[in-house]
CSV table of N, CA and C in Angstrom, one decimal:
chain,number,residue,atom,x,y,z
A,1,UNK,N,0.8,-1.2,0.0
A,1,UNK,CA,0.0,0.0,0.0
A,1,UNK,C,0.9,1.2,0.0
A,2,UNK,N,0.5,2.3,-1.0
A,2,UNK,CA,1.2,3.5,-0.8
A,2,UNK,C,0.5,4.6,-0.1
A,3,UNK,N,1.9,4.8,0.9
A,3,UNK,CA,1.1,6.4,1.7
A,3,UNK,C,0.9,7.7,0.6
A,4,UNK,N,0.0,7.9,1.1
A,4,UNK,CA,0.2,9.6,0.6
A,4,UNK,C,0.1,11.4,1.5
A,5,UNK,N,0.8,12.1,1.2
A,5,UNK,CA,0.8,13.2,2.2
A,5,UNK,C,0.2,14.2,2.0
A,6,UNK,N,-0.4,14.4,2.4
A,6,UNK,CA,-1.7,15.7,1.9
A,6,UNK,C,-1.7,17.0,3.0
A,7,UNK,N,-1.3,17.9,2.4
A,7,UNK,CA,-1.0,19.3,3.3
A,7,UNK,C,-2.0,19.9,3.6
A,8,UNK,N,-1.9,20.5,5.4
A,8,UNK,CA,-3.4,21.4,5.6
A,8,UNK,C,-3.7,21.8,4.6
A,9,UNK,N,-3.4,22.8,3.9
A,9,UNK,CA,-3.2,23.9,3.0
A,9,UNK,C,-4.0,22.9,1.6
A,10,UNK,N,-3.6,22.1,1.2
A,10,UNK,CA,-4.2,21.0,0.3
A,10,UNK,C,-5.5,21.0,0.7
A,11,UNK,N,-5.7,20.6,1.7
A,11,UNK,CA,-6.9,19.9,2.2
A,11,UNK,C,-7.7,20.8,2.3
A,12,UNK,N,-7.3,22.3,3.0
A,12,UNK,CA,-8.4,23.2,3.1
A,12,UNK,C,-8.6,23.5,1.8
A,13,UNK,N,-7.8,23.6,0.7
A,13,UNK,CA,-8.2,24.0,-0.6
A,13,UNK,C,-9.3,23.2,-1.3
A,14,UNK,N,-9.1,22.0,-1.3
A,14,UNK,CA,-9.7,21.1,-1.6
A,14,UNK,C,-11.3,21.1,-1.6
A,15,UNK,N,-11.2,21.1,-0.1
A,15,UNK,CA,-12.6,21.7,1.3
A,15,UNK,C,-12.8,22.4,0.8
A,16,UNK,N,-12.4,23.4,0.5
A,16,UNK,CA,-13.1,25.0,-0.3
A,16,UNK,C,-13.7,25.0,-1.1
A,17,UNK,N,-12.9,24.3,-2.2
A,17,UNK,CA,-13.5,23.9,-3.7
A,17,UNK,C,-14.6,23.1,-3.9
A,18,UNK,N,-14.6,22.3,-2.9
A,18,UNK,CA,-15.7,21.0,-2.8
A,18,UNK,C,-17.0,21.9,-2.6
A,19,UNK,N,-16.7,23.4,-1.4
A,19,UNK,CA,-17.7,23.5,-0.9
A,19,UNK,C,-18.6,24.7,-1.9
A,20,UNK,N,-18.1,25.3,-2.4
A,20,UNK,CA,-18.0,26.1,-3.6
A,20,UNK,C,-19.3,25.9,-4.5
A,21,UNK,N,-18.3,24.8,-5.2
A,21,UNK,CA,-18.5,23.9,-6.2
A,21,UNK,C,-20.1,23.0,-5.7
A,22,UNK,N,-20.3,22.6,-4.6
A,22,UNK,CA,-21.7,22.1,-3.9
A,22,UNK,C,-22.5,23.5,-4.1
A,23,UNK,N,-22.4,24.8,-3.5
A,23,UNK,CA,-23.0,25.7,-3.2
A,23,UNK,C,-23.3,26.5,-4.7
A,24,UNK,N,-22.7,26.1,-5.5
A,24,UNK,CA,-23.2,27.0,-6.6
A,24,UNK,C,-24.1,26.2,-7.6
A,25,UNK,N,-24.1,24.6,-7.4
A,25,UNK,CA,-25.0,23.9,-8.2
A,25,UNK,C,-26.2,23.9,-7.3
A,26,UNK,N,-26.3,24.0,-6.0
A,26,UNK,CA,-27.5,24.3,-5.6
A,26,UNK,C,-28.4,25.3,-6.0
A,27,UNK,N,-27.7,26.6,-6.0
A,27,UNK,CA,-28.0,27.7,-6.3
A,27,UNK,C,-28.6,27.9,-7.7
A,28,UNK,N,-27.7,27.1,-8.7
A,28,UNK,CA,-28.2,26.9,-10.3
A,28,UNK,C,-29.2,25.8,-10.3
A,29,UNK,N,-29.3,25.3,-9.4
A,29,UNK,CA,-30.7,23.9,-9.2
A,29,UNK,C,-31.9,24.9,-9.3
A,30,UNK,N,-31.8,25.8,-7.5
A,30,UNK,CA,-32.8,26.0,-7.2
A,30,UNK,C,-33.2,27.0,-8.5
A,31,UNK,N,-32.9,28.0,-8.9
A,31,UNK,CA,-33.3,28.7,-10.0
A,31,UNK,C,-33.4,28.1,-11.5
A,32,UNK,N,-32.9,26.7,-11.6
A,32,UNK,CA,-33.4,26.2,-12.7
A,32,UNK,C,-34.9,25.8,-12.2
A,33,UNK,N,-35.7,25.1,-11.4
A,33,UNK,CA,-36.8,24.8,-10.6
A,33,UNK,C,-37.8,25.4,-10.2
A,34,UNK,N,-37.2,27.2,-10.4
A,34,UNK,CA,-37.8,28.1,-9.9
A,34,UNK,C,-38.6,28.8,-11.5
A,35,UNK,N,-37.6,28.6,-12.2
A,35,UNK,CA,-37.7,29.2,-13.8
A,35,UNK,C,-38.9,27.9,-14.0
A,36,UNK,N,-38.5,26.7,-14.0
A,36,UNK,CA,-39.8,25.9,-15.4
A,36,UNK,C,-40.4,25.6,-14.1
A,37,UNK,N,-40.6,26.5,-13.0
A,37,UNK,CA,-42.3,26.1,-11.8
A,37,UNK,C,-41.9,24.4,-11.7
A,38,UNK,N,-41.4,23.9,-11.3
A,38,UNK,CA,-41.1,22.6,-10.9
A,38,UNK,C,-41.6,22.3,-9.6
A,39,UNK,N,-42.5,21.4,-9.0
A,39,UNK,CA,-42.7,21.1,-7.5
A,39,UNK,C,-42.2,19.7,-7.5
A,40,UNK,N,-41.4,19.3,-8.4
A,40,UNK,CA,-40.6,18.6,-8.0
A,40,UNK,C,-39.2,18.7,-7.3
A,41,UNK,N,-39.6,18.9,-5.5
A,41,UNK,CA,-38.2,18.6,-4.9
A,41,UNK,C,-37.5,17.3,-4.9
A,42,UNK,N,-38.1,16.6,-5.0
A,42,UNK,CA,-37.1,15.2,-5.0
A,42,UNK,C,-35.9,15.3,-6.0
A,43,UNK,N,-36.1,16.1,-6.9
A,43,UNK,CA,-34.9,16.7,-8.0
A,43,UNK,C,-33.4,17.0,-7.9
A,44,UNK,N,-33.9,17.9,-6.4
A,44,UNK,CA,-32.9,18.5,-6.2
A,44,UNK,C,-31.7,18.2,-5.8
A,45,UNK,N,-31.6,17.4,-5.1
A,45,UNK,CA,-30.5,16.3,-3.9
A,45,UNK,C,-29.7,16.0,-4.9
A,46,UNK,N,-30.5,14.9,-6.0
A,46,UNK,CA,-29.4,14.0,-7.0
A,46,UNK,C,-28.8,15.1,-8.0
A,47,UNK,N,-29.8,16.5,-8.5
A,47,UNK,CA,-28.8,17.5,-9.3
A,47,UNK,C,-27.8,17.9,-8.3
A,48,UNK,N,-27.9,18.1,-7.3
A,48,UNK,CA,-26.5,18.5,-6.3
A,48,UNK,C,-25.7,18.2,-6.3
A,49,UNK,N,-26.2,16.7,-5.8
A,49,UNK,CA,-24.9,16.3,-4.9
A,49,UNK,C,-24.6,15.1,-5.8
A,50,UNK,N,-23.5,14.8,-6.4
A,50,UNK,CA,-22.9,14.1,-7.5
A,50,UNK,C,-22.8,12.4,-6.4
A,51,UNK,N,-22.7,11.6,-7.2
A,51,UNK,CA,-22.1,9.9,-7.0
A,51,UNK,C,-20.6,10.3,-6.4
A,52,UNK,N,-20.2,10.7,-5.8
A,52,UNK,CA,-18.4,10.7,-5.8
A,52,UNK,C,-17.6,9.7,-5.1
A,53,UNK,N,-18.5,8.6,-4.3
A,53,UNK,CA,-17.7,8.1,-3.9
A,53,UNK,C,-17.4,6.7,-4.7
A,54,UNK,N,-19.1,6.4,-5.3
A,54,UNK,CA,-19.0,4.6,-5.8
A,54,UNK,C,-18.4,5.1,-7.1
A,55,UNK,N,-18.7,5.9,-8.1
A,55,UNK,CA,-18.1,6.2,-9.3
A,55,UNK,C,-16.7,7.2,-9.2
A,56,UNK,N,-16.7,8.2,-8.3
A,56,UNK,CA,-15.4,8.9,-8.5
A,56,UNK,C,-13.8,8.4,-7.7
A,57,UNK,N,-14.1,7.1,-6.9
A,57,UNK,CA,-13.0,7.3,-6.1
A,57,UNK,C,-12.0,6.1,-7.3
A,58,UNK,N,-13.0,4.9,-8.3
A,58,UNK,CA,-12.0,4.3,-9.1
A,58,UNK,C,-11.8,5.2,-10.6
A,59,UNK,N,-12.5,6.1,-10.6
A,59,UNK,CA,-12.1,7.1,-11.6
A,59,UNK,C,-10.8,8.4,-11.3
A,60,UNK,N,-10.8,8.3,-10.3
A,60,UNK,CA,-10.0,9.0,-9.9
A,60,UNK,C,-8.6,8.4,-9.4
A,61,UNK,N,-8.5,7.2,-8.9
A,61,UNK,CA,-7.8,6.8,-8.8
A,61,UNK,C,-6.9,6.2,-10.4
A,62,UNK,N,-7.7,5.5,-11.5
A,62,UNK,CA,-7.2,5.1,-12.5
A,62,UNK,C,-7.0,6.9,-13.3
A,63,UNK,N,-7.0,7.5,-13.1
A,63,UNK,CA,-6.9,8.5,-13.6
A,63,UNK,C,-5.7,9.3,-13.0
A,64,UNK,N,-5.2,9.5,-11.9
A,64,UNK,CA,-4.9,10.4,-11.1
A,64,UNK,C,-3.9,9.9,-10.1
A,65,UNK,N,-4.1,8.1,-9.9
A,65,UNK,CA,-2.8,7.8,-9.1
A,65,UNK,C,-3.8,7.8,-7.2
A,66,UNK,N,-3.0,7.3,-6.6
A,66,UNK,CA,-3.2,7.3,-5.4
A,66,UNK,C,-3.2,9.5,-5.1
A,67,UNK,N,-2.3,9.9,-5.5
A,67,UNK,CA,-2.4,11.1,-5.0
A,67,UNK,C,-4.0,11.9,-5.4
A,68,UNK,N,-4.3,11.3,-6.2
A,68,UNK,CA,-5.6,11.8,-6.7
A,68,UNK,C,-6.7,11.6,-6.2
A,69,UNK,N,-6.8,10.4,-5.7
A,69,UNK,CA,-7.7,9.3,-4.7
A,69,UNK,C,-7.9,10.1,-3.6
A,70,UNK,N,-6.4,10.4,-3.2
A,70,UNK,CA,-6.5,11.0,-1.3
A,70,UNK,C,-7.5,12.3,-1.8
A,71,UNK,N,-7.1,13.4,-2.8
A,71,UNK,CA,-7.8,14.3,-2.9
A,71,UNK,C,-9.4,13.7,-3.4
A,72,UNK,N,-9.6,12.9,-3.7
A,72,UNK,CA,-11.0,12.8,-4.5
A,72,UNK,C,-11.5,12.3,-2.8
A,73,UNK,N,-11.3,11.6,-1.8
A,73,UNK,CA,-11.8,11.1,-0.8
A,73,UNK,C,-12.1,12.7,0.6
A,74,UNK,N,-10.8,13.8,0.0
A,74,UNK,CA,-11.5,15.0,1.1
A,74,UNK,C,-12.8,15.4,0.4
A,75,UNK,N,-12.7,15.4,-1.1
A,75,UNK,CA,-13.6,16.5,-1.7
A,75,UNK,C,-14.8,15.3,-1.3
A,76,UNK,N,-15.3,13.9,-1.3
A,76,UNK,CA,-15.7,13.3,-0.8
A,76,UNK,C,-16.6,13.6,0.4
A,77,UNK,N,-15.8,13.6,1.3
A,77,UNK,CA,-15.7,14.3,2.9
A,77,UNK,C,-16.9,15.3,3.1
A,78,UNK,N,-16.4,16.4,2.1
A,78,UNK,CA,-17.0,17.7,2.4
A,78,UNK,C,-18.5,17.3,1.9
A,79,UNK,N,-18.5,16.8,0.8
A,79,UNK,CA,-19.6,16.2,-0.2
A,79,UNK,C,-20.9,15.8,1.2
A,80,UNK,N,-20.4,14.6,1.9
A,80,UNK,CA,-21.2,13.7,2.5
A,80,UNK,C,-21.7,15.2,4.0
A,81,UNK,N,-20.5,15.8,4.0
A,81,UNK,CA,-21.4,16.8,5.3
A,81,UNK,C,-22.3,17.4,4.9
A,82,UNK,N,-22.1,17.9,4.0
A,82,UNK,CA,-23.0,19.1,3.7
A,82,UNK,C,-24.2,17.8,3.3
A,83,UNK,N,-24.1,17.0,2.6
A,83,UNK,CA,-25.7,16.4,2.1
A,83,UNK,C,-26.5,16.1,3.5
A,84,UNK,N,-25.6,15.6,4.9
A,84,UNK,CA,-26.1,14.7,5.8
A,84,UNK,C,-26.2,15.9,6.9
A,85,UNK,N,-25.9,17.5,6.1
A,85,UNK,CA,-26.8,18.7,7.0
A,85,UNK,C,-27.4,19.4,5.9
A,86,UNK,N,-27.3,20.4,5.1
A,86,UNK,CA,-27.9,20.9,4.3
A,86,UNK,C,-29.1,20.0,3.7
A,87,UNK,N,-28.5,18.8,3.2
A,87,UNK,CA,-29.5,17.9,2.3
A,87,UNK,C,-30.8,17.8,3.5
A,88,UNK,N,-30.2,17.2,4.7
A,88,UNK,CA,-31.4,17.4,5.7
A,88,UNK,C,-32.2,18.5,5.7
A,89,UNK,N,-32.0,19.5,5.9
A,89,UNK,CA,-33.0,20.5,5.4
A,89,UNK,C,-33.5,20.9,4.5
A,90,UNK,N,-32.8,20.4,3.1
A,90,UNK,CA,-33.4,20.7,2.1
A,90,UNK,C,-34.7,19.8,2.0
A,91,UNK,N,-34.6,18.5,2.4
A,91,UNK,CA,-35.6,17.7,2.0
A,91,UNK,C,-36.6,17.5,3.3
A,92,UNK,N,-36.5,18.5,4.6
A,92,UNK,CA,-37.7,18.7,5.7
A,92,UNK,C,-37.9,20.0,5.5
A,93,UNK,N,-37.6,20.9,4.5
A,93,UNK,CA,-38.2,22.6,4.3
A,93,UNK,C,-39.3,22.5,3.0
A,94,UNK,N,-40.2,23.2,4.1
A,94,UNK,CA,-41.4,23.4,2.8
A,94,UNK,C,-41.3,24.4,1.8
């Protein structure tokens, strides 16, 4: 098995981007939903918040190397908080 070393500075970037990158496809959700009158919320969650872990961690990996992995597993990370808080509210707000 190979280690890999991932610097705060890495990781917060990473974190940043992840969170960004979440926050601005919500934002283009809700206003796509808002434009064609959609009451479909069940929509929203899967336009969000992407597959990254069952599809992105061996794409990332055959792509990218173990160093790619460690970063696809933070951006991962941030992915699963924000769905297992935000997503909770998204999908208990009327």
């Amino acid at each position: 098995m190979q280690a890999v070393t991932l610097t705060v500075t890495d990781f917060m970037t990473i974190a940043g981007a992840a969170l960004a990158i979440i926050l601005i496809m919500a934002l283009f959700v809700f206003l796509l939903l808002k434009l064609t009158n959609s009451d479909k919320k069940g929509l929203y969650l899967p336009m969000v918040f992407g597959n990254t872990s069952y599809l992105g961690y061996p794409v990332a990996l055959f792509a990218f190397g173990m160093d790619g992995l460690s970063r696809a597993v933070v951006y991962d990370m941030m992915n699963a908080l924000v769905i297992f808080s935000l997503g909770i509210y998204i999908v208990h707000h009327k």
